[in-house]
Structures are given as structure tokens and as C-alpha cells.
Coordinates of C-alpha atoms and ligand atoms in Angstrom, one line a residue:
X1 CA 284.5 64.7 144.4
X2 CA 286.2 63.7 141.5
X3 CA 283.9 62.6 138.2
X4 CA 285.3 60.4 135.5
X5 CA 284.7 57.2 133.8
X6 CA 288.4 56.1 134.2
X7 CA 289.1 52.9 135.5
X8 CA 290.7 52.9 138.8
X9 CA 293.1 50.1 140.3
X10 CA 293.6 49.5 144.0
X11 CA 296.7 48.3 145.1
X12 CA 300.3 48.9 143.9
X13 CA 301.4 45.4 144.2
X14 CA 302.5 43.3 141.5
X15 CA 298.9 42.5 140.4
X16 CA 297.9 45.9 140.5
X17 CA 300.9 47.5 138.9
X18 CA 300.4 44.8 136.3
X19 CA 297.0 45.6 135.3
X20 CA 297.2 49.5 135.7
X21 CA 300.0 48.8 132.7
X22 CA 298.1 46.4 130.6
X23 CA 294.8 48.7 130.8
X24 CA 297.3 51.7 129.7
X25 CA 298.7 49.5 126.9
X26 CA 294.9 48.6 126.0
X27 CA 294.0 52.5 125.3
X28 CA 292.1 53.1 128.9
X29 CA 292.4 55.5 130.6
X30 CA 293.6 53.9 134.4
X31 CA 294.6 55.7 137.8
X32 CA 296.5 53.9 140.7
X33 CA 295.7 54.0 144.6
X34 CA 298.1 52.3 147.1
X35 CA 297.6 52.3 150.5
X36 CA 301.6 52.3 151.9
X37 CA 302.6 55.9 151.5
X38 CA 306.2 54.5 150.8
X39 CA 304.8 52.2 148.0
X40 CA 307.5 49.7 149.2
X41 CA 308.0 45.9 149.0
X42 CA 309.6 43.5 151.0
X43 CA 313.3 42.9 150.5
X44 CA 312.6 38.9 149.7
X45 CA 313.6 37.1 146.8
X46 CA 310.7 36.0 144.3
X47 CA 310.7 33.1 141.8
X48 CA 309.6 34.3 138.2
X49 CA 308.6 31.0 136.4
X50 CA 308.7 30.7 132.4
X51 CA 305.1 31.6 132.5
X52 CA 305.4 34.7 134.6
X53 CA 308.1 35.9 132.1
X54 CA 306.0 35.1 129.4
X55 CA 303.2 37.5 131.1
X56 CA 306.0 40.3 131.2
X57 CA 306.7 39.7 127.7
X58 CA 303.4 40.7 126.7
X59 CA 303.6 44.0 129.3
X60 CA 307.0 45.1 126.9
X61 CA 308.9 44.5 130.4
X62 CA 310.5 41.3 130.2
X63 CA 313.8 42.9 129.4
X64 CA 313.8 45.1 131.9
X65 CA 312.9 42.4 134.7
X66 CA 315.7 40.1 133.1
X67 CA 318.1 42.8 133.6
X68 CA 317.4 43.5 137.1
X69 CA 317.4 40.2 138.1
X70 CA 318.2 36.9 136.6
X71 CA 317.0 34.1 133.9
X72 CA 318.3 31.0 132.6
X73 CA 317.0 27.7 130.7
X74 CA 317.3 26.0 134.0
X75 CA 317.5 22.9 134.7
X76 CA 315.5 22.9 137.9
X77 CA 317.4 20.4 139.9
X78 CA 315.7 18.2 142.6
X79 CA 318.1 16.8 145.3
X80 CA 318.0 14.7 148.5
X81 CA 318.5 16.3 152.1
X82 CA 322.4 16.0 151.2
X83 CA 322.1 17.7 147.7
X84 CA 322.5 14.1 145.8
X85 CA 320.8 15.0 142.6
X86 CA 317.7 12.6 142.2
X87 CA 316.2 14.1 138.6
X88 CA 316.4 17.4 136.6
X89 CA 313.8 19.5 134.5
X90 CA 314.3 19.9 130.9
X91 CA 316.7 23.0 129.1
X92 CA 314.2 23.2 126.2
X93 CA 312.7 26.2 126.0
X94 CA 309.4 25.7 127.5
X95 CA 307.3 28.5 127.3
X96 CA 307.7 30.1 123.6
X97 CA 310.8 31.7 121.4
X98 CA 312.7 34.1 123.6
X99 CA 311.3 33.3 127.1
X100 CA 313.6 31.9 129.7
X101 CA 312.0 28.9 131.4
X102 CA 312.7 30.6 135.0
X103 CA 313.9 33.4 136.7
X104 CA 314.1 35.0 139.9
X105 CA 314.3 38.7 141.4
X106 CA 314.6 40.6 144.9
X107 CA 311.1 42.0 145.2
X108 CA 312.0 46.2 145.6
X109 CA 314.1 45.7 142.5
X110 CA 310.6 44.2 140.2
X111 CA 308.9 47.0 141.9
X112 CA 311.1 49.5 141.1
X113 CA 310.9 48.1 137.4
X114 CA 307.3 48.2 137.3
X115 CA 306.9 51.8 139.0
X116 CA 309.2 53.1 136.5
X117 CA 307.2 51.7 133.7
X118 CA 304.2 53.4 135.6
X119 CA 306.0 56.5 135.5
X120 CA 306.9 56.3 132.0
X121 CA 303.4 55.5 130.8
X122 CA 302.4 58.7 132.8
X123 CA 299.7 56.5 134.8
X124 CA 298.2 59.0 138.0
X125 CA 299.5 57.5 141.1
X126 CA 298.0 58.1 144.8
X127 CA 300.0 56.6 147.9
X128 CA 299.2 56.6 151.3
X129 CA 295.2 56.3 150.1
X130 CA 293.3 53.3 150.7
X131 CA 289.9 52.5 149.2
X132 CA 287.5 51.9 152.5
X133 CA 284.2 51.5 150.5
X134 CA 282.5 50.7 147.3
X135 CA 278.8 52.1 146.4
X136 CA 277.0 51.9 143.1
X137 CA 276.0 54.6 141.7
X138 CA 274.1 55.7 138.4
X139 CA 276.7 54.3 135.4
X140 CA 279.7 54.5 138.1
X141 CA 281.1 53.2 141.2
X142 CA 282.1 55.5 143.9
X143 CA 285.0 54.5 145.8
X144 CA 285.1 56.1 149.3
X145 CA 288.7 56.9 150.5
X146 CA 290.6 57.3 153.7
X147 CA 291.1 61.0 152.9
X148 CA 287.5 61.2 153.5
X149 CA 286.9 61.6 150.1
X150 CA 285.2 59.6 147.0
X151 CA 285.9 59.3 143.3
X152 CA 283.7 58.0 140.7
X153 CA 285.3 55.6 137.8
X154 CA 283.9 53.0 135.2
X155 CA 285.2 50.3 136.9
X156 CA 287.5 49.5 139.5
X157 CA 290.2 46.4 139.5
X158 CA 290.8 45.8 142.9
X159 CA 294.1 44.1 143.2
X160 CA 294.6 44.6 147.1
X161 CA 296.1 41.3 148.4
X162 CA 295.6 38.4 150.6
X163 CA 293.6 40.2 153.0
X164 CA 291.7 42.4 150.8
X165 CA 289.3 44.7 152.4
X166 CA 287.4 44.5 148.8
X167 CA 286.9 41.0 149.2
X168 CA 285.5 41.6 152.9
X169 CA 283.3 44.4 151.9
X170 CA 281.6 43.0 148.8
X171 CA 281.5 39.0 149.8
X172 CA 281.6 38.8 153.6
X173 CA 280.3 35.1 153.3
X174 CA 283.6 34.4 152.3
X175 CA 285.6 34.1 155.3
X176 CA 289.3 34.5 155.6
X177 CA 292.2 32.9 154.4
X178 CA 293.3 29.9 155.3
X179 CA 296.3 28.6 157.2
X180 CA 297.7 25.6 155.3
X181 CA 300.2 24.2 158.2
X182 CA 303.3 25.2 156.6
X183 CA 305.5 28.1 157.1
X184 CA 308.2 29.5 154.7
X185 CA 311.5 30.8 155.7
X186 CA 313.3 33.4 153.1
X187 CA 316.8 34.6 153.1
X188 CA 319.0 36.2 150.2
X189 CA 322.7 35.2 150.1
X190 CA 325.4 35.0 147.6
X191 CA 325.1 33.4 144.5
X192 CA 327.8 30.4 143.7
X193 CA 328.9 30.0 140.6
X194 CA 327.3 26.8 139.8
X195 CA 323.9 27.7 140.7
X196 CA 322.4 28.9 137.3
X197 CA 318.8 28.1 138.1
X198 CA 316.5 26.8 141.1
X199 CA 317.7 23.9 143.2
X200 CA 315.8 22.0 145.9
X201 CA 316.4 19.8 148.4
X202 CA 313.9 17.4 150.2
X203 CA 313.7 16.0 153.4
X204 CA 311.2 14.8 155.9
X205 CA 308.5 17.2 156.4
X206 CA 310.5 19.8 155.0
X207 CA 311.7 21.3 151.5
X208 CA 314.5 23.9 150.9
X209 CA 315.9 25.5 147.8
X210 CA 317.7 28.3 146.3
X211 CA 317.1 30.4 143.2
X212 CA 319.3 33.2 141.5
X213 CA 318.0 36.5 141.8
X214 CA 320.9 38.5 140.3
X215 CA 324.3 37.5 138.9
X216 CA 325.6 37.9 142.6
X217 CA 323.0 37.0 144.7
X218 CA 320.3 34.1 144.9
X219 CA 317.3 33.9 147.5
X220 CA 317.4 30.8 149.7
X221 CA 313.5 29.3 151.3
X222 CA 312.7 26.7 153.6
X223 CA 309.3 25.0 153.8
X224 CA 308.4 23.5 156.8
X225 CA 305.5 22.1 158.9
X226 CA 304.3 24.7 161.3
X227 CA 301.6 22.9 163.6
X228 CA 299.5 25.5 165.5
X229 CA 300.8 28.3 163.3
X230 CA 303.7 29.6 166.0
X231 CA 304.2 33.5 166.0
X232 CA 308.0 33.7 165.4
X233 CA 309.5 36.8 166.7
X234 CA 311.9 38.5 163.9
X235 CA 314.9 38.7 166.5
X236 CA 314.8 35.1 166.7
X237 CA 314.8 34.3 162.6
X238 CA 318.4 33.9 162.3
X239 CA 319.4 31.6 164.9
X240 CA 316.3 29.7 163.9
X241 CA 316.8 29.8 160.3
X242 CA 320.2 28.7 160.8
X243 CA 319.4 25.4 162.8
X244 CA 316.5 24.5 160.6
X245 CA 318.7 24.9 157.5
X246 CA 321.6 22.6 159.3
X247 CA 320.0 19.6 158.9
X248 CA 320.5 20.0 154.7
X249 CA 323.9 19.4 152.9
X250 CA 325.7 20.4 149.9
X251 CA 325.1 24.1 149.1
X252 CA 323.9 24.7 152.6
X253 CA 326.6 24.3 154.8
X254 CA 328.1 27.6 152.8
X255 CA 324.3 28.9 152.7
X256 CA 324.6 28.8 157.0
X257 CA 327.9 30.0 157.6
X258 CA 326.9 33.2 155.5
X259 CA 324.1 33.7 157.0
X260 CA 324.6 36.7 159.8
X261 CA 322.8 39.8 161.4
X262 CA 322.6 41.9 158.3
X263 CA 321.2 39.1 155.9
X264 CA 317.3 39.8 154.8
X265 CA 316.0 37.0 156.0
X266 CA 311.9 36.9 156.8
X267 CA 309.0 34.0 157.9
X268 CA 305.8 33.8 156.9
X269 CA 302.7 31.3 157.5
X270 CA 301.7 30.2 154.0
X271 CA 297.6 31.2 154.0
X272 CA 295.4 30.6 151.0
X273 CA 292.3 31.5 149.8
X274 CA 290.3 30.9 146.2
X275 CA 287.7 33.0 145.6
X276 CA 284.6 31.0 144.0
X277 CA 283.1 32.6 141.2
X278 CA 282.1 35.4 140.3
X279 CA 285.3 37.0 141.2
X280 CA 283.2 40.4 140.9
X281 CA 280.4 42.2 142.0
X282 CA 278.9 45.2 139.8
X283 CA 281.6 47.3 138.8
X284 CA 284.4 46.1 141.0
X285 CA 286.5 43.1 139.6
X286 CA 289.0 40.9 142.1
X287 CA 292.5 40.2 140.6
X288 CA 295.4 38.8 141.9
X289 CA 296.0 37.4 145.8
X290 CA 292.6 39.5 146.3
X291 CA 290.9 36.9 144.3
X292 CA 293.3 33.9 144.6
X293 CA 296.2 33.8 147.1
X294 CA 298.5 30.7 146.9
X295 CA 301.2 28.8 148.4
X296 CA 304.7 29.5 147.0
X297 CA 305.0 25.7 146.3
X298 CA 304.8 26.3 142.3
X299 CA 306.5 30.4 142.6
X300 CA 303.5 31.1 141.0
X301 CA 301.0 33.6 143.0
X302 CA 302.9 36.8 141.6
X303 CA 302.8 34.9 137.8
X304 CA 299.1 34.7 138.2
X305 CA 298.2 38.1 139.4
X306 CA 300.3 39.6 136.1
X307 CA 298.7 37.0 134.0
X308 CA 295.1 38.2 135.4
X309 CA 296.2 41.5 133.9
X310 CA 297.5 40.5 130.5
X311 CA 293.8 38.8 130.1
X312 CA 292.3 41.9 131.2
X313 CA 294.0 43.8 129.1
X314 CA 293.2 41.8 126.1
X315 CA 289.7 41.9 127.0
X316 CA 288.9 45.8 127.8
X317 CA 288.4 46.6 124.6
X318 CA 286.0 43.3 123.1
X319 CA 283.1 44.1 125.6
X320 CA 281.1 47.1 126.0
X321 CA 279.3 45.9 129.0
X322 CA 281.3 45.7 132.4
X323 CA 279.2 42.8 133.3
X324 CA 280.1 40.8 130.4
X325 CA 283.7 42.0 130.4
X326 CA 284.0 40.7 134.1
X327 CA 282.5 37.3 133.3
X328 CA 284.6 36.9 130.6
X329 CA 287.4 37.6 132.6
X330 CA 286.6 35.2 134.9
X331 CA 285.4 32.3 132.5
X332 CA 289.5 32.8 131.0
X333 CA 291.3 32.4 134.9
X334 CA 289.4 30.5 136.7
X335 CA 289.7 26.8 136.1
X336 CA 293.4 28.1 135.5
X337 CA 293.9 29.9 138.8
X338 CA 292.0 26.6 140.5
X339 CA 294.4 24.3 139.0
X340 CA 297.6 25.7 140.2
X341 CA 296.2 27.4 143.5
X342 CA 294.7 23.5 144.7
X343 CA 297.6 22.0 142.9
X344 CA 300.1 24.3 144.9
X345 CA 298.2 23.7 148.3
X346 CA 298.4 19.5 147.5
X347 CA 302.1 19.8 147.1
X348 CA 302.3 21.1 150.4
X349 CA 299.9 18.8 151.8
X350 CA 302.2 15.7 150.5
X351 CA 304.8 17.4 152.2
X352 CA 303.5 17.8 155.4
X353 CA 302.3 13.9 154.9
X354 CA 306.0 13.2 154.3
X355 CA 304.8 11.8 150.7
X356 CA 307.2 9.4 148.9
X357 CA 309.6 11.8 146.8
X358 CA 308.2 10.4 143.4
X359 CA 304.7 11.0 144.1
X360 CA 305.7 15.0 145.0
X361 CA 307.6 15.0 141.7
X362 CA 305.0 13.6 139.6
X363 CA 302.5 16.4 140.8
X364 CA 305.4 19.1 140.5
X365 CA 305.4 17.9 136.6
X366 CA 302.1 17.6 135.9
X367 CA 301.5 21.3 137.1
X368 CA 304.5 22.5 135.3
X369 CA 302.5 21.5 132.0
X370 CA 299.6 23.2 133.4
X371 CA 301.6 26.3 133.8
X372 CA 302.8 25.9 130.0
X373 CA 299.3 26.1 128.2
X374 CA 298.6 29.7 126.8
X375 CA 296.8 32.3 128.6
Ligands
LIG401 C1 306.2 33.0 151.5 C2 305.8 33.5 150.0 C3 306.5 33.2 149.2 C4 306.3 33.5 147.8 N1 306.9 33.5 146.8 C5 306.3 33.8 145.3 C6 307.0 33.5 144.4 O1 308.4 33.1 144.4 N2 306.9 33.6 143.2 C7 305.8 34.1 143.2 O2 305.1 34.2 141.8 N3 304.6 34.5 143.6 C8 305.2 34.1 144.9 N4 304.5 34.3 146.4 C9 303.1 35.0 146.1 C10 303.0 36.5 145.9 O3 304.0 37.3 146.8 C11 301.7 37.0 145.5 O4 300.7 35.9 144.8 C12 301.8 38.4 145.1 O5 302.5 39.3 145.7 C13 300.4 39.2 144.6 O6 300.4 40.3 144.4 P1 299.1 41.1 144.5 O7 299.4 42.4 144.0 O8 298.2 40.5 144.4 O9 299.1 41.3 146.4 P2 300.3 42.2 147.4 O10 301.1 42.0 146.8 O11 299.6 41.6 148.4 O12 299.4 43.6 146.9 C14 298.6 44.4 147.2 C15 298.9 45.8 147.4 O13 297.6 46.5 147.8 C16 297.8 47.4 148.7 N5 296.5 47.7 149.6 C17 296.1 46.8 150.0 N6 294.7 47.3 150.6 C18 294.4 48.4 149.9 C19 293.4 49.3 149.9 N7 292.2 49.3 150.6 N8 293.1 50.6 149.1 C20 294.9 50.7 148.4 N9 295.8 49.9 148.4 C21 295.8 48.6 149.0 C22 298.7 46.8 149.7 O14 299.5 47.9 150.4 C23 299.6 46.4 148.2 O15 300.7 47.3 148.1 C24 304.9 34.2 147.5 C25 304.1 34.1 148.7 C26 304.4 34.1 150.0 C27 303.5 34.6 151.1

């Protein structure tokens, strides 16, 4: 048995690592456990828009993240299926002085940057260890772990992702994440010189786009309706993605040509869950995807998880009482996360309904102004 008053972060994904870093920067003793012994991330690209970059600046990681990925002031370009530009966003700084409007990074590179920061901060990490059950005891929460042991902590930040075991144990009535009707393909290809920011191509019942993730690379995505949520074998990903992207013109001609057996490709059905308030029970607080897993339509799931961490770090020293801290945290986060998540799902629904481009764009623009609000 380990006794102690430190904070335990459960989950070493983007949200958990950000929470550990933010709490450490706030002067708290914090530890992290991660179920995966290899502590690896999927080799896919990730959009980091200005809000996520602003949150990384708060954690002192903006420079390192930009150096490991790609960032620019934009503009975002919206095209028709054949690559004819229909509209473009602003190149003015939208998120504050020194914060790029948008960026992208390969997930394993972001993990590496965050892992290094955790190591440099001296935050204790145990990998290959799973939080299995929580028990409230006098003045602490006891976390029972997959090695048969337990540890006592002042409180727990559970950032254990979309399929959160913590949520299932503490909020059994909430049910499972909901399939939205769409699937998302992602692949990594080389970056043409003219792609310095996000491009989005809209087609009937599908949207495809790309975003730079380094000087040499960009990631490509395809969002499409997936009636019945079919299981797609990994062996079929390459031919299916090539076939599906072939309907698009412009940059996609070279992209389809380039995709091959060695390309990093993956497919994921989209699932969402928004926990109603409260996001805590006793001394356990849920953050990141565990509390609010969204779709990638505004590229902000990870951004919200990093923002959670920043806000928790700001609030942790303002409250002696854990209940008051968790309530203040959820008061600050709930509405923003709800608006972004529901807006993101609504964009997906407009795609499923094949709504006019102008309607889809208007919703994206209004969500953009929510992202820019201070946290
Ligand atoms: C197709 C797709 C594309 C996306 N694209 C973007 C994008 O471009 N930009 C963006 O911002 N977001 C994007 N997202 C969302 C983003 O990936 C997530 O919001 C983000 O990764 C959530 O981070 P997290 O740390 O909360 O959860 P996760 O990344 O799921 O991390 C959870 C961690 O907890 C560990 N764990 C689980 N259970 C336990 C346990 N019991 N004990 C200990 N450890 C445990 C897991 O091993 C994992 O490491 C996308 C999502 C999808 C599905």
C-alpha cells in the first residue's frame, strides 16, 4: 500500500499528460499511471488549431510543439470536390500575440514532446498499470490497480479516454459513447509546397482535407457516412481509401498516386459522449475524452483536453476543498465543451444530410468564434 497526499493522473494520453504538467507547474505533487506498457500513440496526424496552441503556450510547450510539428497563420481554404476554392479564412492573428492560428503534428511526435516535458519535470510515471477501481476512504481516495495493489491520493484526475473505465464505474447509468453515423480515414503523405495550412474539399456526403504536420509531411483525412458502422479490416484500408479519395480532384490526384503499402493509414468510426454535470464523484474528476469525447470536425478533441488541464492548473491552488475545486472546474469547462462538441456533431450531421455548403460553412465559422473565446 502506498500512502500519500499527492494527486494521481490516470491515463497518459494528451489529456492526462497535460493535466500532470499543469498540476506540477501549479506546485502540486502529481503522479501518472498509464495502462499501455509501451506508452505509444497511433501514427496519425493531429490538427492543433490556435486554441490548442494557446493552451500549449500556457503549459510552456508551444515552441517545442511547433518545432516538432508545423504551425502557420493560415488561411484555411474551403474548396469544392475538384479543388476550386470557394472561400478562405483569416490570416490575422486570431488567438493572441505569438499564437499561430493553426498547426498540425504527428501524434507520436506530440507524445514524445509531452513525455520529455514530464520526464524533465521529474513527474513519476508508471506504465503498464491500470486503474481498476476507486474507493473513498477517510481523507483520500484509494485506487485499486491492475497489479493487485492500491494507492491512496488526495484526488484523482481520470483522463482515461473515450472508453473510460472510471466513467463506467462511477457513472454506470451514463451508457456508452454513441456512433454518429460517420467514419474517419486518416493517412500521412508528403506536403506540397503550396499547402501551408488546412484545405477542406466538400463533396456530396463526404468531406476530405489535409493539414501540414511538418515541413515534409501533411496528413489527409476523409469524413464519410458509414451506414451500419461496418467493420473494415486493416488489410483493406489502402485500396478502399484510394478508391474513396479518387472522386476528389486538385491535390487529391497526387495524394491518391502517392498512397502505398508503406503509408500510415487508419480508419475510425466516430463516437461521442458528453457527460452531464457533475464531472466528478467524490475525489475523482474526469477530464478529456473521458468527460467529453467529440468528433474531429473542428479538430478540437485534444485541444479541449489540453484546455481542461490548463484550467485545472489555474484553479487548483484557489480552493482548499476538493468538492469546491471540482465544481469550479466544471463550471468553467462544461458550457464551452458542450458548445464545441454539439457544434462538431452538428457539422457531421449537416454532412450526413448533404446540407448546402454555405450552411456548413456558417456553422464552422460560428464555432471558430467560440474557440477564440478565452478559457
Ligand atoms: C478520427 C479522429 C480524429 C481526431 N482528430 C483530432 C484532431 O485533429 N485534433 C484534435 O484536437 N483532436 C482530434 N481527435 C480527438 C483526440 O484524439 C482526443 O480528443 C484526444 O486524444 C483525447 O485525449 P485523452 O488523453 O483524453 O484520451 P486518450 O488519448 O484516449 O488517452 C487515454 C489514455 O488513458 C490510458 N488508459 C485508459 N484506461 C486506463 C486505466 N484504467 N488506467 C490507466 N490508463 C488508462 C490509455 O491507454 C490512453 O493512453 C480525433 C479523434 C478521432 C477519433
